[in-house]
GROMACS .gro file of N, CA and C in nm:
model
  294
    1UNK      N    1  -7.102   4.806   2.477
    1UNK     CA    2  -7.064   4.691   2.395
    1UNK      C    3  -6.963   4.734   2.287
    2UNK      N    4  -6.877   4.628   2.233
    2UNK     CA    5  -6.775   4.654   2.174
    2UNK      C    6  -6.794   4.643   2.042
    3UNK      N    7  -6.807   4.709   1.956
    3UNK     CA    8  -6.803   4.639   1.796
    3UNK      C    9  -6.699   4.604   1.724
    4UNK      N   10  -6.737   4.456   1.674
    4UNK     CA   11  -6.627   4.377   1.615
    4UNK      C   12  -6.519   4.407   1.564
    5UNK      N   13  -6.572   4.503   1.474
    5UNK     CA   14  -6.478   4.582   1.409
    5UNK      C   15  -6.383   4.621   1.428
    6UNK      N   16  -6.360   4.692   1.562
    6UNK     CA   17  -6.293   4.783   1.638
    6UNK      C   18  -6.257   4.743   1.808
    7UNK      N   19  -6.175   4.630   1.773
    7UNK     CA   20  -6.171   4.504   1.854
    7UNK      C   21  -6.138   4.663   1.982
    8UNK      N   22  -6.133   4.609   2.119
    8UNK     CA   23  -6.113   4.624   2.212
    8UNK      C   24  -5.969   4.634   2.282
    9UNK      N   25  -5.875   4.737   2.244
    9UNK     CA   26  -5.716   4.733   2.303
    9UNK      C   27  -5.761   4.777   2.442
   10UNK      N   28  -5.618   4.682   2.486
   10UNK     CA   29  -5.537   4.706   2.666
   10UNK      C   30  -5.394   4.733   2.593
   11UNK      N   31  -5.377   4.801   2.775
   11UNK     CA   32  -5.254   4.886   2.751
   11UNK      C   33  -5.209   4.857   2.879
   12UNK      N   34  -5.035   4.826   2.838
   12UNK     CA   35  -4.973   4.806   2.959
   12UNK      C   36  -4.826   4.818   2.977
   13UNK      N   37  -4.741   4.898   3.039
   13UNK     CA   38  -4.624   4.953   3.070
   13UNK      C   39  -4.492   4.868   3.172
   14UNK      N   40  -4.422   4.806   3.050
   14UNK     CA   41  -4.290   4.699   3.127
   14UNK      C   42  -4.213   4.878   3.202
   15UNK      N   43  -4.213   4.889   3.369
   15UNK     CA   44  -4.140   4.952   3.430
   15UNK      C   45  -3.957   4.987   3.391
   16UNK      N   46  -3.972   4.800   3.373
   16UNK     CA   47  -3.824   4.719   3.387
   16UNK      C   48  -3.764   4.805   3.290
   17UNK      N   49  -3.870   4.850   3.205
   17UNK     CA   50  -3.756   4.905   3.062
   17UNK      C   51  -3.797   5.042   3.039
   18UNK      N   52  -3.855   5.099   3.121
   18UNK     CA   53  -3.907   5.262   3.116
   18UNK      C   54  -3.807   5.323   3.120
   19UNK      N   55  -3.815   5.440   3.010
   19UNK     CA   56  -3.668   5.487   3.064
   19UNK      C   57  -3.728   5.665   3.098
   20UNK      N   58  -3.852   5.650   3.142
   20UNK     CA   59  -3.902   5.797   3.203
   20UNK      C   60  -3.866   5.924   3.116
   21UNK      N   61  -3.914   5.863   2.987
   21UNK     CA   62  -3.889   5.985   2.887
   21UNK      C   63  -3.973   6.070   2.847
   22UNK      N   64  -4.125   6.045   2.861
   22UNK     CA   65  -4.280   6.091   2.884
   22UNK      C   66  -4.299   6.086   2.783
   23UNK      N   67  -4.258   6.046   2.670
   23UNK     CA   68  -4.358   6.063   2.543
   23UNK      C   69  -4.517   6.033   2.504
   24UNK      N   70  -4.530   5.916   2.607
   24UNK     CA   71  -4.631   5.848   2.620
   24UNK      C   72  -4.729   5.951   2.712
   25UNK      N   73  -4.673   6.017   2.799
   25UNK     CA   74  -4.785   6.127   2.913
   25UNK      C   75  -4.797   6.199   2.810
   26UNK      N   76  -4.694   6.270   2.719
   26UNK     CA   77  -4.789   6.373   2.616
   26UNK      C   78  -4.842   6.334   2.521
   27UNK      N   79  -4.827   6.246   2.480
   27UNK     CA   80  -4.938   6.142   2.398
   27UNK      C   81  -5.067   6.117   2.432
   28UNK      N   82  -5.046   6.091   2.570
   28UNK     CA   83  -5.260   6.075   2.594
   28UNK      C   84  -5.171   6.040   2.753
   29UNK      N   85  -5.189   6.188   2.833
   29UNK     CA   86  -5.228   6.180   2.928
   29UNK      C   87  -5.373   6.104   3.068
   30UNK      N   88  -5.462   6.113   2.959
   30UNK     CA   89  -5.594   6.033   3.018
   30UNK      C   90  -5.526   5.871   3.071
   31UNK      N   91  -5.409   5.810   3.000
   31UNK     CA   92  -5.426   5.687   2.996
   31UNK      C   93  -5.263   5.666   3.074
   32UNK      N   94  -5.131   5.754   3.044
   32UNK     CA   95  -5.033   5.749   3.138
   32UNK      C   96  -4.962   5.860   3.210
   33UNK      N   97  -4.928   5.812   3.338
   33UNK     CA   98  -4.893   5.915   3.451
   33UNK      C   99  -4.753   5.902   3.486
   34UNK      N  100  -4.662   5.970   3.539
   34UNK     CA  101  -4.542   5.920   3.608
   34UNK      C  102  -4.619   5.898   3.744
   35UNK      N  103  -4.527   5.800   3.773
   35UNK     CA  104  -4.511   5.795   3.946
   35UNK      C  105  -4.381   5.836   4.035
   36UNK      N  106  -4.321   5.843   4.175
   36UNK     CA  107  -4.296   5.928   4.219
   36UNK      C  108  -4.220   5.889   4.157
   37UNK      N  109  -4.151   5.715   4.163
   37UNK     CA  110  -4.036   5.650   4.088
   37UNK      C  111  -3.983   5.748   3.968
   38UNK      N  112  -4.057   5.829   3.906
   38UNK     CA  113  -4.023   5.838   3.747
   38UNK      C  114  -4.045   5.831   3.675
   39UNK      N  115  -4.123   5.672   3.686
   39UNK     CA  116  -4.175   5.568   3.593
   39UNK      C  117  -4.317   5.624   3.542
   40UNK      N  118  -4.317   5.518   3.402
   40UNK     CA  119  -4.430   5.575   3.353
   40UNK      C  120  -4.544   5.441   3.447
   41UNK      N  121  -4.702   5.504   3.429
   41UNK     CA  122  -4.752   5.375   3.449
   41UNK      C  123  -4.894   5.420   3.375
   42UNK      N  124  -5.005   5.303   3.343
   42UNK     CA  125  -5.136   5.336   3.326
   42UNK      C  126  -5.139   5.354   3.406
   43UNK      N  127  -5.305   5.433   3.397
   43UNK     CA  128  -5.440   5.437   3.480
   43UNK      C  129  -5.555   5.434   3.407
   44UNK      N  130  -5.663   5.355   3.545
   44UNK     CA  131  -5.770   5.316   3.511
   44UNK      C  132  -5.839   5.455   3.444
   45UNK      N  133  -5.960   5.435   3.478
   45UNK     CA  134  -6.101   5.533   3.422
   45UNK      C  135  -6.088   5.638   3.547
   46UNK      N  136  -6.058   5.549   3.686
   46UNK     CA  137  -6.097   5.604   3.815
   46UNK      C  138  -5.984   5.700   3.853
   47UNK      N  139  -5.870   5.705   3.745
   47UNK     CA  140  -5.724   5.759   3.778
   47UNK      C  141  -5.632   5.693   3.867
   48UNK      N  142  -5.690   5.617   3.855
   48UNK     CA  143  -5.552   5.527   3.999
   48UNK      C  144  -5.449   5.440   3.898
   49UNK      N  145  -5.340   5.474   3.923
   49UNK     CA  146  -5.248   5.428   3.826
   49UNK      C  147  -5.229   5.247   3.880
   50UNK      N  148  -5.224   5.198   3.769
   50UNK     CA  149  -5.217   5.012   3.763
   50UNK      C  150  -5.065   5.008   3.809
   51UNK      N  151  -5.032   4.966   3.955
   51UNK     CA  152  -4.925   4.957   3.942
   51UNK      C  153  -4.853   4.783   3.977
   52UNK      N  154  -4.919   4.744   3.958
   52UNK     CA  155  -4.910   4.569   3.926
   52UNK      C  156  -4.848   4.522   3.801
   53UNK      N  157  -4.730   4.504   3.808
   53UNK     CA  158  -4.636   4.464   3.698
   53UNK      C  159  -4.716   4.383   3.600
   54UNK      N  160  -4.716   4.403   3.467
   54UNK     CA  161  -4.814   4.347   3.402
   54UNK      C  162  -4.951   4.390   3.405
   55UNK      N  163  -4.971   4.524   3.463
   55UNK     CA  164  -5.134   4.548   3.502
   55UNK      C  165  -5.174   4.660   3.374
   56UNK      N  166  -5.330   4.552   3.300
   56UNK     CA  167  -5.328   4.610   3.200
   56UNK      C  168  -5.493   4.711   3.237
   57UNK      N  169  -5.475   4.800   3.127
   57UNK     CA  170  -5.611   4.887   3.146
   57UNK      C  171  -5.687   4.929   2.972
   58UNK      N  172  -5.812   4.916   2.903
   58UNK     CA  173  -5.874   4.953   2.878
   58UNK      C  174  -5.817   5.036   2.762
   59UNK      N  175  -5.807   5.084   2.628
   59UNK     CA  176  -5.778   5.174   2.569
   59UNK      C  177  -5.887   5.280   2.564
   60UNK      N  178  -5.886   5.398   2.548
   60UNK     CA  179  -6.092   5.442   2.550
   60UNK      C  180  -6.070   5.499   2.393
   61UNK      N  181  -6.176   5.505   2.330
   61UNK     CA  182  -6.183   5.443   2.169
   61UNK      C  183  -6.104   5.621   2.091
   62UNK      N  184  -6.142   5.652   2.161
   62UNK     CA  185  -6.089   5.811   2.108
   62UNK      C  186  -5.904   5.834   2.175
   63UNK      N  187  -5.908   5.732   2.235
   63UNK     CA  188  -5.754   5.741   2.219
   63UNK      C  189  -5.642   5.632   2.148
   64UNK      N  190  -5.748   5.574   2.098
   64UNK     CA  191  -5.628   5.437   2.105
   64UNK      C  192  -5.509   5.501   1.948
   65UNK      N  193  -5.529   5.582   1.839
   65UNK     CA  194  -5.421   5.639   1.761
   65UNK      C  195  -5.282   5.724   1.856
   66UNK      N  196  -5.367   5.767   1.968
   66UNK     CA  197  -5.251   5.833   2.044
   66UNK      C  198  -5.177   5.708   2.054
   67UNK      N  199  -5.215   5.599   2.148
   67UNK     CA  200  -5.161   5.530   2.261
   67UNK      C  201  -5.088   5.442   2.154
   68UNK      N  202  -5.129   5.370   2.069
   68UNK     CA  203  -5.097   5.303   1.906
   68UNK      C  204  -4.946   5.397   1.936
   69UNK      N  205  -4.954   5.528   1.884
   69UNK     CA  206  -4.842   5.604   1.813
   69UNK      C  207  -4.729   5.640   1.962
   70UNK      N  208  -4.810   5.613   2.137
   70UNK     CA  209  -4.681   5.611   2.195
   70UNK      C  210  -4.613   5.485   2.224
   71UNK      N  211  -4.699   5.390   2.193
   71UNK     CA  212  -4.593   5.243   2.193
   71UNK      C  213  -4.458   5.271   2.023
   72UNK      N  214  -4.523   5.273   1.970
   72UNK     CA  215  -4.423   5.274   1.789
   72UNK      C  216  -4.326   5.351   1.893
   73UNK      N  217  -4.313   5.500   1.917
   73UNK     CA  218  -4.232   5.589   1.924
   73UNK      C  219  -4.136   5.588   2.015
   74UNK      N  220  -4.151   5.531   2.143
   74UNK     CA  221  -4.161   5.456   2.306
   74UNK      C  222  -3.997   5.443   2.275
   75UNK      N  223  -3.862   5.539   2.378
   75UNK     CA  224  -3.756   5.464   2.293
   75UNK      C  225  -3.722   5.382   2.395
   76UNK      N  226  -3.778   5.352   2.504
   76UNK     CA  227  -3.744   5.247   2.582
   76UNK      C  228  -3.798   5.122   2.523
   77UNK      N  229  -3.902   5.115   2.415
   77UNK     CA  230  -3.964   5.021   2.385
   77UNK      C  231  -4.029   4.932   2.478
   78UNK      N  232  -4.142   4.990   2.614
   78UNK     CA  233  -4.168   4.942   2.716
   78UNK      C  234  -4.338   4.933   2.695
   79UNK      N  235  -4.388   4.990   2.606
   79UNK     CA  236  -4.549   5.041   2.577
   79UNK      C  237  -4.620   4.908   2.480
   80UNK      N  238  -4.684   4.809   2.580
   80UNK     CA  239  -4.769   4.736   2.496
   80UNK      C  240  -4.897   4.733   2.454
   81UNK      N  241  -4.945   4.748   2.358
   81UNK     CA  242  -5.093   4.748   2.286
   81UNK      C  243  -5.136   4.596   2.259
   82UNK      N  244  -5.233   4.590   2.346
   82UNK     CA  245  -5.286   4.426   2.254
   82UNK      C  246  -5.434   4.402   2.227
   83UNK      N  247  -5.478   4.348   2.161
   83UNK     CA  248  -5.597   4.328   2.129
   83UNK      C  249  -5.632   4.256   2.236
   84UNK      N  250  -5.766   4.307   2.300
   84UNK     CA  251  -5.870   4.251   2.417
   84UNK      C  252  -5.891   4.080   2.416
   85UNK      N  253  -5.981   4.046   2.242
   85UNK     CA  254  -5.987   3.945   2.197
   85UNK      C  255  -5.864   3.808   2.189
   86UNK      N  256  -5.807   3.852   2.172
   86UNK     CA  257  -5.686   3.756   2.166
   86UNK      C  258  -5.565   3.769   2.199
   87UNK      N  259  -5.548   3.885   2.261
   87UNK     CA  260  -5.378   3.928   2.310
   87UNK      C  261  -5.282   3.923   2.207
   88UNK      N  262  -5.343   3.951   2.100
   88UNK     CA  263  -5.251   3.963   2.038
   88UNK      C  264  -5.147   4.142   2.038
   89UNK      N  265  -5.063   4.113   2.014
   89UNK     CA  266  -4.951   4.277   2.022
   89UNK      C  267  -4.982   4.358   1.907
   90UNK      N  268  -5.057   4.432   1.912
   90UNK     CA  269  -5.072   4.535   1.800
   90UNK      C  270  -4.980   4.652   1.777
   91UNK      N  271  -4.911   4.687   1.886
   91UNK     CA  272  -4.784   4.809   1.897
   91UNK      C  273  -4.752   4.751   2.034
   92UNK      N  274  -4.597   4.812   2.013
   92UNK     CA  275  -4.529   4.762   2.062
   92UNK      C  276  -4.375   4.712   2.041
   93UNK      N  277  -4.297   4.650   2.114
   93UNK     CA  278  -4.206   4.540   2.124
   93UNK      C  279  -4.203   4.432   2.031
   94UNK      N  280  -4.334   4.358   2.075
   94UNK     CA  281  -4.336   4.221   2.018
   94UNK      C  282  -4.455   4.251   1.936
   95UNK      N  283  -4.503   4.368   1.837
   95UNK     CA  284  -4.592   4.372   1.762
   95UNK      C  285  -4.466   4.315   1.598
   96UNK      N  286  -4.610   4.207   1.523
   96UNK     CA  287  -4.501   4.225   1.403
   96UNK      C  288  -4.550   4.344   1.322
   97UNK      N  289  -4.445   4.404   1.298
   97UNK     CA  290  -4.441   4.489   1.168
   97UNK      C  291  -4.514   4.446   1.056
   98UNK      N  292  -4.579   4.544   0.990
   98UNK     CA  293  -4.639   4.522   0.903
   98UNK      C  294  -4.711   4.592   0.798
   0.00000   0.00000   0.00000
């Protein structure tokens, strides 16, 4: 179970704008992989990378400062963070600054 507090992030990788720079794999490998493409992508728990455009996965609670700090850094700007609860963009693209 999730506590309120510490709402519940998904994570999910626009291809379209990857520009296969890995910052995000050395950031928290557990959560992104290249594929053969290049591209970055999640993966689940099970390691199988989400490769469904728009396919989001799970943050796991001991990573989400990594994954947070590879969307900000991301220079393709392709790395979205959103809150579980409401989709809202917490890092990211379309996160507002704040």
């Amino acid at each position: 179970m999730a506590d309120v507090a510490t709402d519940q992030l998904q994570v999910w990788v626009d291809q379209d704008l990857c520009t296969g720079d890995g910052l995000c794999v050395q950031y928290a490998p557990e959560v992104f992989e290249f594929d053969i493409d290049g591209l970055a992508y999640v993966k689940g728990p099970d390691g199988e990378l989400v490769q469904t455009p728009g396919g989001r996965v799970g943050v796991p609670e001991h990573l989400r400062l990594e994954v947070i700090d590879s969307a900000k850094e991301c220079p393709g700007e392709c790395i979205h963070v959103v809150r579980g609860s409401d989709d809202v963009e917490v890092a990211g693209p379309a996160a507002e600054e704040g």
